[in-house]
CSV table of C-alpha atoms in Angstrom, one decimal:
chain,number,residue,atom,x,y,z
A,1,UNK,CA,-131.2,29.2,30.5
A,2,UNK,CA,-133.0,31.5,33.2
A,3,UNK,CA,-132.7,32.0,37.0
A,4,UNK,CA,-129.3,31.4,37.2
A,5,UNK,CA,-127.7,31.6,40.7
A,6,UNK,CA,-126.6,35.1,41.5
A,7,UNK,CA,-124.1,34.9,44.2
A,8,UNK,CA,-121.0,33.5,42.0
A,9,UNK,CA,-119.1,34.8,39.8
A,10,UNK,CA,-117.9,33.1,35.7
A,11,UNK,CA,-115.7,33.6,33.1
A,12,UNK,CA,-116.6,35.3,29.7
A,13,UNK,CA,-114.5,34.4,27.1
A,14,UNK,CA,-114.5,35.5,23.5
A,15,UNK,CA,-113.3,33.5,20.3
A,16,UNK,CA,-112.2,35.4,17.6
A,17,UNK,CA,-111.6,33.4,14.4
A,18,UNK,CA,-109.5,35.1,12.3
A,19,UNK,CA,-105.7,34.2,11.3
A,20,UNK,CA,-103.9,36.6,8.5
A,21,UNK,CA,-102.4,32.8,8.0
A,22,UNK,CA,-103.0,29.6,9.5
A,23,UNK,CA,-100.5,27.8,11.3
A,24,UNK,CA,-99.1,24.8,9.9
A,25,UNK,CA,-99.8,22.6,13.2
A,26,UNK,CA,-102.7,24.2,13.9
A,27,UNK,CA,-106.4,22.8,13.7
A,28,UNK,CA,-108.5,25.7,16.2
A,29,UNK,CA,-111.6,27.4,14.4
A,30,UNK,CA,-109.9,30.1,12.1
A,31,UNK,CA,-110.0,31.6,8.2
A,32,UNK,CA,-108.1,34.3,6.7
A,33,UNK,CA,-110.3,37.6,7.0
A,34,UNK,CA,-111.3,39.8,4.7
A,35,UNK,CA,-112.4,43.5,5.4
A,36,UNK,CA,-116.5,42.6,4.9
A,37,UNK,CA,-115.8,39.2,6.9
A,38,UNK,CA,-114.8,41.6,9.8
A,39,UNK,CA,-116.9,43.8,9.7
A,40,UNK,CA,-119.8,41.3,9.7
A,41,UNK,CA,-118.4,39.2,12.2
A,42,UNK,CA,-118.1,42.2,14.7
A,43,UNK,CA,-121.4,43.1,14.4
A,44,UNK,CA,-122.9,39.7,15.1
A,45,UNK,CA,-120.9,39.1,17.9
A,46,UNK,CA,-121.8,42.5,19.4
A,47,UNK,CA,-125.5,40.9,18.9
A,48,UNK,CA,-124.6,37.8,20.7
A,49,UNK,CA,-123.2,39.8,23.0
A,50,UNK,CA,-126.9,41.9,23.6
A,51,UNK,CA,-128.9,38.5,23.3
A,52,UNK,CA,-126.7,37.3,26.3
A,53,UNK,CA,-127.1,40.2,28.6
A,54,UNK,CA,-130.4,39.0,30.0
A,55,UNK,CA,-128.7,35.5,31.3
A,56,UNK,CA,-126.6,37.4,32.7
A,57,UNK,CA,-127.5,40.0,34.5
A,58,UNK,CA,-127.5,39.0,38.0
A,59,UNK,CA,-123.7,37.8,37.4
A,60,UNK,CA,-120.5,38.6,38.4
A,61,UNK,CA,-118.1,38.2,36.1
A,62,UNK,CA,-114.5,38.1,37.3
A,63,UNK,CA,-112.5,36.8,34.0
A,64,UNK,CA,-112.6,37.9,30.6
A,65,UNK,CA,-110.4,36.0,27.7
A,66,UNK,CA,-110.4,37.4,24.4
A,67,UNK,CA,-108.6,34.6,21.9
A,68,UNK,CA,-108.4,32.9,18.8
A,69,UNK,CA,-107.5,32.8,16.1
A,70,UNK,CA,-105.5,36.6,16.4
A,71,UNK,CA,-108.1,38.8,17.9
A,72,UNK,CA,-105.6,41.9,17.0
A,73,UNK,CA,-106.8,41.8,13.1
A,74,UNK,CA,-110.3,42.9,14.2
A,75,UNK,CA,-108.3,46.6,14.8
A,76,UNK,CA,-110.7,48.8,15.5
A,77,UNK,CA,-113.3,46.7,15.9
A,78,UNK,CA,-111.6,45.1,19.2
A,79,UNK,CA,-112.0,48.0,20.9
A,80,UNK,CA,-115.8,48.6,19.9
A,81,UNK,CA,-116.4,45.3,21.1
A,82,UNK,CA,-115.2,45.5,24.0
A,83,UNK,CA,-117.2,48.6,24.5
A,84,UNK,CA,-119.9,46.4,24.0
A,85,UNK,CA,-119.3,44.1,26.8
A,86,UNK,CA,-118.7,47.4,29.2
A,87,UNK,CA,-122.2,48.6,27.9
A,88,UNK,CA,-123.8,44.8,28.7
A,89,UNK,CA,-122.8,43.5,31.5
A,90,UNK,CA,-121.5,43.7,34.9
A,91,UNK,CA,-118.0,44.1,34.7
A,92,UNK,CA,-116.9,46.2,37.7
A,93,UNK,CA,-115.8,42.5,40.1
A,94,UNK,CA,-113.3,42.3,36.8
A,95,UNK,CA,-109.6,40.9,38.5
A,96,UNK,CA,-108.2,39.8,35.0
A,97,UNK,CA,-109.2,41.0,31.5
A,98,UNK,CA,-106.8,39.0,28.6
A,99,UNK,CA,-106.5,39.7,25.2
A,100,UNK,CA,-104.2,36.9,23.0
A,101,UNK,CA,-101.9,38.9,20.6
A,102,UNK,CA,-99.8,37.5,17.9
A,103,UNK,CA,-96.9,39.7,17.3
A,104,UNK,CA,-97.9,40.5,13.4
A,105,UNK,CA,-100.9,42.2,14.6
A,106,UNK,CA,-99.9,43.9,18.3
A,107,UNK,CA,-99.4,48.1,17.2
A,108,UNK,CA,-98.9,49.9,19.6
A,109,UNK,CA,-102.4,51.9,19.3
A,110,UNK,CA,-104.0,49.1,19.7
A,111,UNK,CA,-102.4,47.9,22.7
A,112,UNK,CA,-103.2,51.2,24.0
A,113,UNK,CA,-106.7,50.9,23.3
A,114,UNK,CA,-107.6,48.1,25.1
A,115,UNK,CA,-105.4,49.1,28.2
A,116,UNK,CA,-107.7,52.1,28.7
A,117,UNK,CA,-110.6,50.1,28.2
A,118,UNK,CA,-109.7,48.1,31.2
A,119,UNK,CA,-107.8,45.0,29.2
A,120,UNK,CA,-105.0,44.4,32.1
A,121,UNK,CA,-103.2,41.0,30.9
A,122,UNK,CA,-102.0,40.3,27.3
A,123,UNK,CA,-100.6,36.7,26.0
A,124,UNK,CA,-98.5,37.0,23.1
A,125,UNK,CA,-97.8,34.2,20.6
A,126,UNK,CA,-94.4,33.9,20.8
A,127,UNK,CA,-93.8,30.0,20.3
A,128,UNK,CA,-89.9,30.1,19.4
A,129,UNK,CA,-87.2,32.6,19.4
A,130,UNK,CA,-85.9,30.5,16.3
A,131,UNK,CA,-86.5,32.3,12.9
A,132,UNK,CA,-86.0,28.5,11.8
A,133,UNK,CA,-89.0,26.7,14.1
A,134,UNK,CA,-91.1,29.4,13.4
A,135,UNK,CA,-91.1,28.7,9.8
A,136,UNK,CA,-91.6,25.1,10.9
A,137,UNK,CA,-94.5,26.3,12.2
A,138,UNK,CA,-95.9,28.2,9.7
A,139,UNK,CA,-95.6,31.3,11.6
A,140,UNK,CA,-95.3,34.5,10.1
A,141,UNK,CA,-93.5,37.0,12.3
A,142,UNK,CA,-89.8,36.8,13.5
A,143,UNK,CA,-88.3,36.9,16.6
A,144,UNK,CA,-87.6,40.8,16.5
A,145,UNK,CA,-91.3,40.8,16.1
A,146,UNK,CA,-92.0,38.9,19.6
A,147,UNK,CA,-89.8,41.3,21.2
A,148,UNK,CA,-91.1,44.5,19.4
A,149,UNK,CA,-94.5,43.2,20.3
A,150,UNK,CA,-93.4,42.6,24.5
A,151,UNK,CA,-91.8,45.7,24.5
A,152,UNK,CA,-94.9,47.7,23.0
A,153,UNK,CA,-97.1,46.0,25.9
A,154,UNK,CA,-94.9,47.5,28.3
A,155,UNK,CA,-95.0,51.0,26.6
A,156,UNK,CA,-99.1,50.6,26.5
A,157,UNK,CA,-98.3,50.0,30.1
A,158,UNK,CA,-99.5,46.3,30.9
A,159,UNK,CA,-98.1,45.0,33.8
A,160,UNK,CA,-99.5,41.7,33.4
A,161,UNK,CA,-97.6,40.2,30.3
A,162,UNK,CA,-98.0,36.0,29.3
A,163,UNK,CA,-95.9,34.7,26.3
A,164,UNK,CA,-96.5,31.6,24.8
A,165,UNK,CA,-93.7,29.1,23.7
A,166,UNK,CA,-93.4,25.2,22.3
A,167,UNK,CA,-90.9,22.6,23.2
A,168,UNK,CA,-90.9,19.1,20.7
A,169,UNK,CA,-90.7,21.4,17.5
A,170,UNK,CA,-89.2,19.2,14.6
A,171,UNK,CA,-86.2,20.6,14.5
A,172,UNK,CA,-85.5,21.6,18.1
A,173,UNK,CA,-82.7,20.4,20.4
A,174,UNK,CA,-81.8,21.0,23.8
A,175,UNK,CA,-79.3,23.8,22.9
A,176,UNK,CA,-82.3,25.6,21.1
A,177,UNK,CA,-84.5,24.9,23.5
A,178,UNK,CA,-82.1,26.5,26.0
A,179,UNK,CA,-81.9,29.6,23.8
A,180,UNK,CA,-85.4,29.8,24.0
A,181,UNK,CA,-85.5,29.4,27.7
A,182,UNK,CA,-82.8,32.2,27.9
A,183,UNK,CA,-84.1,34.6,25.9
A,184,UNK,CA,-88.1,33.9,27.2
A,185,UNK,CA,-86.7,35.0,31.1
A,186,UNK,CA,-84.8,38.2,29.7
A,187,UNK,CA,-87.8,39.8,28.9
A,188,UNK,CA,-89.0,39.0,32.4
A,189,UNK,CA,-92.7,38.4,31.2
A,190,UNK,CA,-95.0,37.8,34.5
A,191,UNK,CA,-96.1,34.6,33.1
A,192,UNK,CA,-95.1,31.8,30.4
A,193,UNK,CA,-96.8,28.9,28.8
A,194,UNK,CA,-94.4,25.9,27.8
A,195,UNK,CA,-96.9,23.7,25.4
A,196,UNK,CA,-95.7,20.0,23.6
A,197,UNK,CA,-96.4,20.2,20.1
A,198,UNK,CA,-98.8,17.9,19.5
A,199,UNK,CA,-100.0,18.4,15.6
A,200,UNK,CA,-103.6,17.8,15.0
A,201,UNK,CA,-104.7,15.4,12.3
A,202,UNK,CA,-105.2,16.5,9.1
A,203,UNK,CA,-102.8,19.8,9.3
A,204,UNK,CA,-99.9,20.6,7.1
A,205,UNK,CA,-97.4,19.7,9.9
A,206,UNK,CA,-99.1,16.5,10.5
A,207,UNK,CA,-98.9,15.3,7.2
A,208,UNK,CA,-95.4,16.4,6.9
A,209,UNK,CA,-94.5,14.3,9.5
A,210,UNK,CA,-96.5,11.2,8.3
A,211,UNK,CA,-94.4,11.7,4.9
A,212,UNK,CA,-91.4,12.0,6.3
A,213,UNK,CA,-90.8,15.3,5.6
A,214,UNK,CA,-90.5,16.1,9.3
A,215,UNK,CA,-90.0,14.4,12.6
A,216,UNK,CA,-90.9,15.4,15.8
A,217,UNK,CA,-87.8,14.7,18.6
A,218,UNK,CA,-87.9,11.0,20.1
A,219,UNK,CA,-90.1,11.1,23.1
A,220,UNK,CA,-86.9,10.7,25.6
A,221,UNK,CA,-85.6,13.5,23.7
A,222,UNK,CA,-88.9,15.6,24.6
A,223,UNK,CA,-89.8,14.2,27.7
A,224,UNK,CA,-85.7,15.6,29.2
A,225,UNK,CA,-86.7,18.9,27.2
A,226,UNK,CA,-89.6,19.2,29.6
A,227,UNK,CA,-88.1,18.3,32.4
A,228,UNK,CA,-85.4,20.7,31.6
A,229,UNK,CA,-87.9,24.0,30.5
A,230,UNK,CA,-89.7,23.3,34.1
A,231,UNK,CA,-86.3,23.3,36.0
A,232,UNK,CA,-85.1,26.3,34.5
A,233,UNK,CA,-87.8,28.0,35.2
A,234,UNK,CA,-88.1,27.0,38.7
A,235,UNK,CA,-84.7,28.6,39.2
A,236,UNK,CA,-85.7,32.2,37.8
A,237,UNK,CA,-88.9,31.6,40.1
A,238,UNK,CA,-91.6,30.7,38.0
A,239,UNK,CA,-93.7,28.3,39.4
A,240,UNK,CA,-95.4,25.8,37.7
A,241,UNK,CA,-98.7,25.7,38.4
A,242,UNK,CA,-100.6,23.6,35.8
A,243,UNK,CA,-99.1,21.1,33.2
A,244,UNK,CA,-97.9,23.7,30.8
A,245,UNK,CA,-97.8,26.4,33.1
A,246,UNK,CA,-95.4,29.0,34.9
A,247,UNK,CA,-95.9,32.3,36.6
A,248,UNK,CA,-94.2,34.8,39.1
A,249,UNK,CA,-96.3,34.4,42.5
A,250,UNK,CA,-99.8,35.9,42.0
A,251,UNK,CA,-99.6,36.0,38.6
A,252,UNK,CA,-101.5,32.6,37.6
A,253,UNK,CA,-104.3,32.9,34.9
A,254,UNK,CA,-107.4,33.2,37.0
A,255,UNK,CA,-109.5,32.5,34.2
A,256,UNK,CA,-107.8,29.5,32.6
A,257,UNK,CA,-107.6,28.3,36.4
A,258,UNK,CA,-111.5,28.4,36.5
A,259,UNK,CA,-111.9,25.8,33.5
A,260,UNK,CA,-109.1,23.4,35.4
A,261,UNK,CA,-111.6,23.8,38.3
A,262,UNK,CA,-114.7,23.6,36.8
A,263,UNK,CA,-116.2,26.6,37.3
A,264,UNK,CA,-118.9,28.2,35.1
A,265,UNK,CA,-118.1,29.9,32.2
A,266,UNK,CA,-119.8,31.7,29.1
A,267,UNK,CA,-118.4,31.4,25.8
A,268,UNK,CA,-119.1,33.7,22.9
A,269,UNK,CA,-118.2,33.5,19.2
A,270,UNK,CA,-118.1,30.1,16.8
A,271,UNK,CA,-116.9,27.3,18.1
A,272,UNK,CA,-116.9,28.6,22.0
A,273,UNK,CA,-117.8,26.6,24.6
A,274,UNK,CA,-120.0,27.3,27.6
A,275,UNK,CA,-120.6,25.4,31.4
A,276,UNK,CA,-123.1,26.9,33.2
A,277,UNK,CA,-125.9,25.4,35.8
A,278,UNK,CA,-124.5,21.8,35.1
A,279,UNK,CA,-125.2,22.3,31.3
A,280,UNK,CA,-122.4,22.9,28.3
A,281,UNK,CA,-123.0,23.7,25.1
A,282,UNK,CA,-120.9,25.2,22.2
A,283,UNK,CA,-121.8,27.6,19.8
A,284,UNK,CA,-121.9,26.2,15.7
A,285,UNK,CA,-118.2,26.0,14.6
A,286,UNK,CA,-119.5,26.7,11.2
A,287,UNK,CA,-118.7,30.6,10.7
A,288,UNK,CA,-121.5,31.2,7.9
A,289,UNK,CA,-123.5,29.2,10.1
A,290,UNK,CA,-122.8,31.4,13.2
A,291,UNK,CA,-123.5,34.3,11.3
A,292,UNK,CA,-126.8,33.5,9.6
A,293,UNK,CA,-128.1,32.5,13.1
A,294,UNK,CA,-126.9,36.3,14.6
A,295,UNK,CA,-128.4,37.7,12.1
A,296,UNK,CA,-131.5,36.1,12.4
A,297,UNK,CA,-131.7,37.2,16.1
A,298,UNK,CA,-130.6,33.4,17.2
A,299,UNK,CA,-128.9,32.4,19.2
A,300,UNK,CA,-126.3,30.1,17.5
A,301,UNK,CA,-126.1,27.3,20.1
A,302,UNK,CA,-125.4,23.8,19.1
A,303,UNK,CA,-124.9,20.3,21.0
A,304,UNK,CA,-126.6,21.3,24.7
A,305,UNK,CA,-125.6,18.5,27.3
A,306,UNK,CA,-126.5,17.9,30.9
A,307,UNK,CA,-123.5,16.3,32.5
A,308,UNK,CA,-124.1,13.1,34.9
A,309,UNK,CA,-122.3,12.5,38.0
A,310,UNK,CA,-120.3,9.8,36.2
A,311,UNK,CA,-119.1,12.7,33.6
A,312,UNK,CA,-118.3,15.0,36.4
A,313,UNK,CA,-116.2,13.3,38.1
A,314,UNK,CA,-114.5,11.9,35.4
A,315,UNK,CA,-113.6,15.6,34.3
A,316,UNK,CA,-112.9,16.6,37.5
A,317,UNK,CA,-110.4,14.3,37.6
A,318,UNK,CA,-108.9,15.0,34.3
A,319,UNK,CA,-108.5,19.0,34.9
A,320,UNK,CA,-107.9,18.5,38.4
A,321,UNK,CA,-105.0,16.2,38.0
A,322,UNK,CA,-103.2,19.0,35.6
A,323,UNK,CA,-102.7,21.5,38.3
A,324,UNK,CA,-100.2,21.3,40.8
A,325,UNK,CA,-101.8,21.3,43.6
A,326,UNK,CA,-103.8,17.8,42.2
A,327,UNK,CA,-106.7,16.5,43.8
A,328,UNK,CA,-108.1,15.6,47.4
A,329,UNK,CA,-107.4,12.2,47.9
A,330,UNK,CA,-110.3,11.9,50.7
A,331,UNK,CA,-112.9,13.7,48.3
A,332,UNK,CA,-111.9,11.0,45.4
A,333,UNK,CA,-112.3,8.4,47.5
A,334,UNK,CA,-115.5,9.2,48.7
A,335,UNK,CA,-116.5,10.3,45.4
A,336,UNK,CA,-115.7,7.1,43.6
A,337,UNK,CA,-117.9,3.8,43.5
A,338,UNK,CA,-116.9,1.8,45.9
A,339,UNK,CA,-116.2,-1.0,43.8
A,340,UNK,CA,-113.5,0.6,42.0
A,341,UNK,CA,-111.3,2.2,45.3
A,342,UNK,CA,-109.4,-0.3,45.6
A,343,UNK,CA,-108.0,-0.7,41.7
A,344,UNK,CA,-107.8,2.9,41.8
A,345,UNK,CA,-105.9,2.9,45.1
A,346,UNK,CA,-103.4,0.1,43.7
A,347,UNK,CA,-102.8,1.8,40.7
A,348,UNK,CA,-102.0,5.1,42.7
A,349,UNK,CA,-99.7,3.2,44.9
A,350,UNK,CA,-97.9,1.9,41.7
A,351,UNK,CA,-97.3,4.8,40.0
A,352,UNK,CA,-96.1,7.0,43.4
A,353,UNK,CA,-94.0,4.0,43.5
A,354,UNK,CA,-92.5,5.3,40.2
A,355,UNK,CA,-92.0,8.6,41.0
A,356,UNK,CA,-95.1,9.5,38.7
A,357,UNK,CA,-97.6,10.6,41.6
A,358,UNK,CA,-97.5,12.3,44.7
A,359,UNK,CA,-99.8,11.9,48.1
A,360,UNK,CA,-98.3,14.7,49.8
A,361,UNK,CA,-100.7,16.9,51.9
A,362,UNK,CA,-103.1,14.5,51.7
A,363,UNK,CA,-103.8,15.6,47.5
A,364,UNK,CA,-102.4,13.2,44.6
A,365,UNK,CA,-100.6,15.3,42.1
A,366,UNK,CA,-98.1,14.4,39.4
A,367,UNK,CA,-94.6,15.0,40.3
A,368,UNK,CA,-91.9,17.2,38.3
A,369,UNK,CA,-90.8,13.3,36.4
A,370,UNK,CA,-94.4,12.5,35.3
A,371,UNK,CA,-94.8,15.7,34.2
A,372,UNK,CA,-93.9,14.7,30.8
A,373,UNK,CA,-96.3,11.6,30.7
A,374,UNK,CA,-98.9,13.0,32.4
A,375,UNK,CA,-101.6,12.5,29.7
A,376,UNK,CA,-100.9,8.7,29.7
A,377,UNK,CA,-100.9,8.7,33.3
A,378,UNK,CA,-104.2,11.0,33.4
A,379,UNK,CA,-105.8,8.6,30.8
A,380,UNK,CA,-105.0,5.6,32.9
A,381,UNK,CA,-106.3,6.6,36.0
A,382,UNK,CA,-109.3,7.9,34.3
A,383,UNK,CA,-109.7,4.2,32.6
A,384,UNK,CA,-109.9,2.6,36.6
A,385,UNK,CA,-112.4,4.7,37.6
């Protein structure tokens, strides 16, 4: 884990697992805290923090995500751990700092505190306008909530604001969908992320959909509502730039742009991941776990991989493929064992053919009508290669 290059720079990120109540589609590594939990949990990730300075000190690090989970319930404790990173490493390259806020736990105060400590981009959870889909969702704030929350990042004065919203919500229809859309632009956030629900196995939504309880739109249904969300957006010039995606010109997420690309990355807090020197590992998912290792003075590192070439390209095809801008054909064919260009190269023509993929520019991308199939057409290219 020594003698890391020092001439690039990486992304930090931070996961903060802690939900005052976990969302009904939702599986990410989360519990409801408790004051002793919190306090605890700050201070052992304050120690990873310190047992990570060493690795890297001759780094520049140009992204910083703070998510979860809601990293707002820490309070106080955001801000001292944020201190901490200031106090540990090299922060002063910084061009985006992001903290994710739900709108149940954004005061004002602390939105001010992390603006002076050099936070400069916030992403609030805003999922619907709908007080009916958000109770679909499990969520517990209401849409004068999402805007109370927006409007206080403002006041604290960010100038880099990201709301997050959700098309294929059981329930939702084009007409709500359009609200949404309507209401999302109004606030003119710099940035917004469209995501398909897509409930994870074993989650209250989940099973509420596999009893019947619930039903998620017909995939024709949510395959116009996408093609819909990323025209409307288009026309009050947000950009799509990845999948799920938009953003006023220079206002893409540098640091979730640096996982699409494979860059390197340090991850921090259970459950985070980390890619560095052609290694990933993740940290144990198991909180108590985590813990006990911090505060043994260990680190709490779990499943260490090298990738091989065959991985690596593999991935770089997957992230690659979910930006815009796609991939170099030339590179992929040289990449690529020769024994599979030309399956690849007939199942590209095939789906261009379609309308699914673009060779403009000499890059393959998926146009604006795969865009609502891309995983199945990511998943079959992958499967030629």
């Amino acid at each position: 884990m020594r003698g890391l290059p020092s001439d690039s720079s990486l992304g930090l990120y931070l996961h903060i697992p802690f939900c005052r109540k976990k969302c009904s589609y939702c599986s990410f590594m989360s519990v409801v805290p408790q004051d002793d939990l919190l306090r605890r949990f700050a201070a052992c990730l304050k120690r990873e923090i310190d047992l990570n300075r060493d690795l890297l000190s001759q780094r520049k690090i140009a992204t910083v995500y703070v998510g979860g989970g809601t990293p707002g319930v820490l309070g106080e404790r955001l801000l001292d751990i944020i201190r901490c990173l200031s106090g540990n490493f090299d922060l002063s390259d910084i061009v985006e700092f992001t903290v994710e806020l739900n709108p149940e736990s954004s005061p004002v105060e602390l939105l001010r505190g992390i603006r002076k400590l050099g936070v400069n981009r916030v992403s609030i959870g805003v999922q619907s306008f709908q007080d009916s889909l958000l109770s679909t969702l499990g969520r517990i704030h209401t849409p004068d909530m999402a805007r109370t929350a927006y409007s206080r990042a403002r006041e604290a004065g960010f100038q880099n604001v990201s709301i997050d919203l959700m098309a294929g919500i059981p329930g939702q229809n084009p007409e709500l969908l359009k609200e949404d859309l309507e209401q999302a632009v109004s606030l003119l956030p710099e940035h917004i992320s469209y995501y398909l629900l897509t409930p994870e196995s074993m989650t209250p939504l989940s099973h509420a959909i596999t009893s019947g309880y619930a039903h998620l739109p017909a995939d024709s249904l949510a395959r116009r509502m996408l093609l819909h969300v990323s025209k409307f957006l288009k026309q009050n010039d947000y950009e799509r730039y990845e999948t799920s995606n938009f953003a006023r010109p220079a206002f893409e997420s540098r640091h979730n742009i640096n996982y699409w690309k494979r860059g390197e990355y340090l991850g921090l807090g259970p459950s985070a991941c980390s890619h560095l020197s052609g290694k990933r590992w993740r940290n144990n998912p198991d909180l108590e776990k985590y813990l006990s290792s911090l505060e043994d003075s260990r680190v709490p590192m779990v499943d260490e991989e090298v990738l091989t070439s065959r991985e690596i390209l593999t991935e770089s095809f997957m992230l690659g493929l979910r930006m815009k801008e796609g991939i170099p054909l030339e590179s992929l064919r040289e990449t690529i064992p020769p024994e599979k260009n030309e399956s690849l190269m007939l199942l590209v023509s095939s789906l261009s053919e379609q309308g699914l993929l673009s060779q403009k520019g000499g890059n393959l991308s998926i146009t604006e009508e795969g865009l609502p199939v891309s995983d199945s057409i990511i998943v079959e290219l992958v499967s030629s290669l």
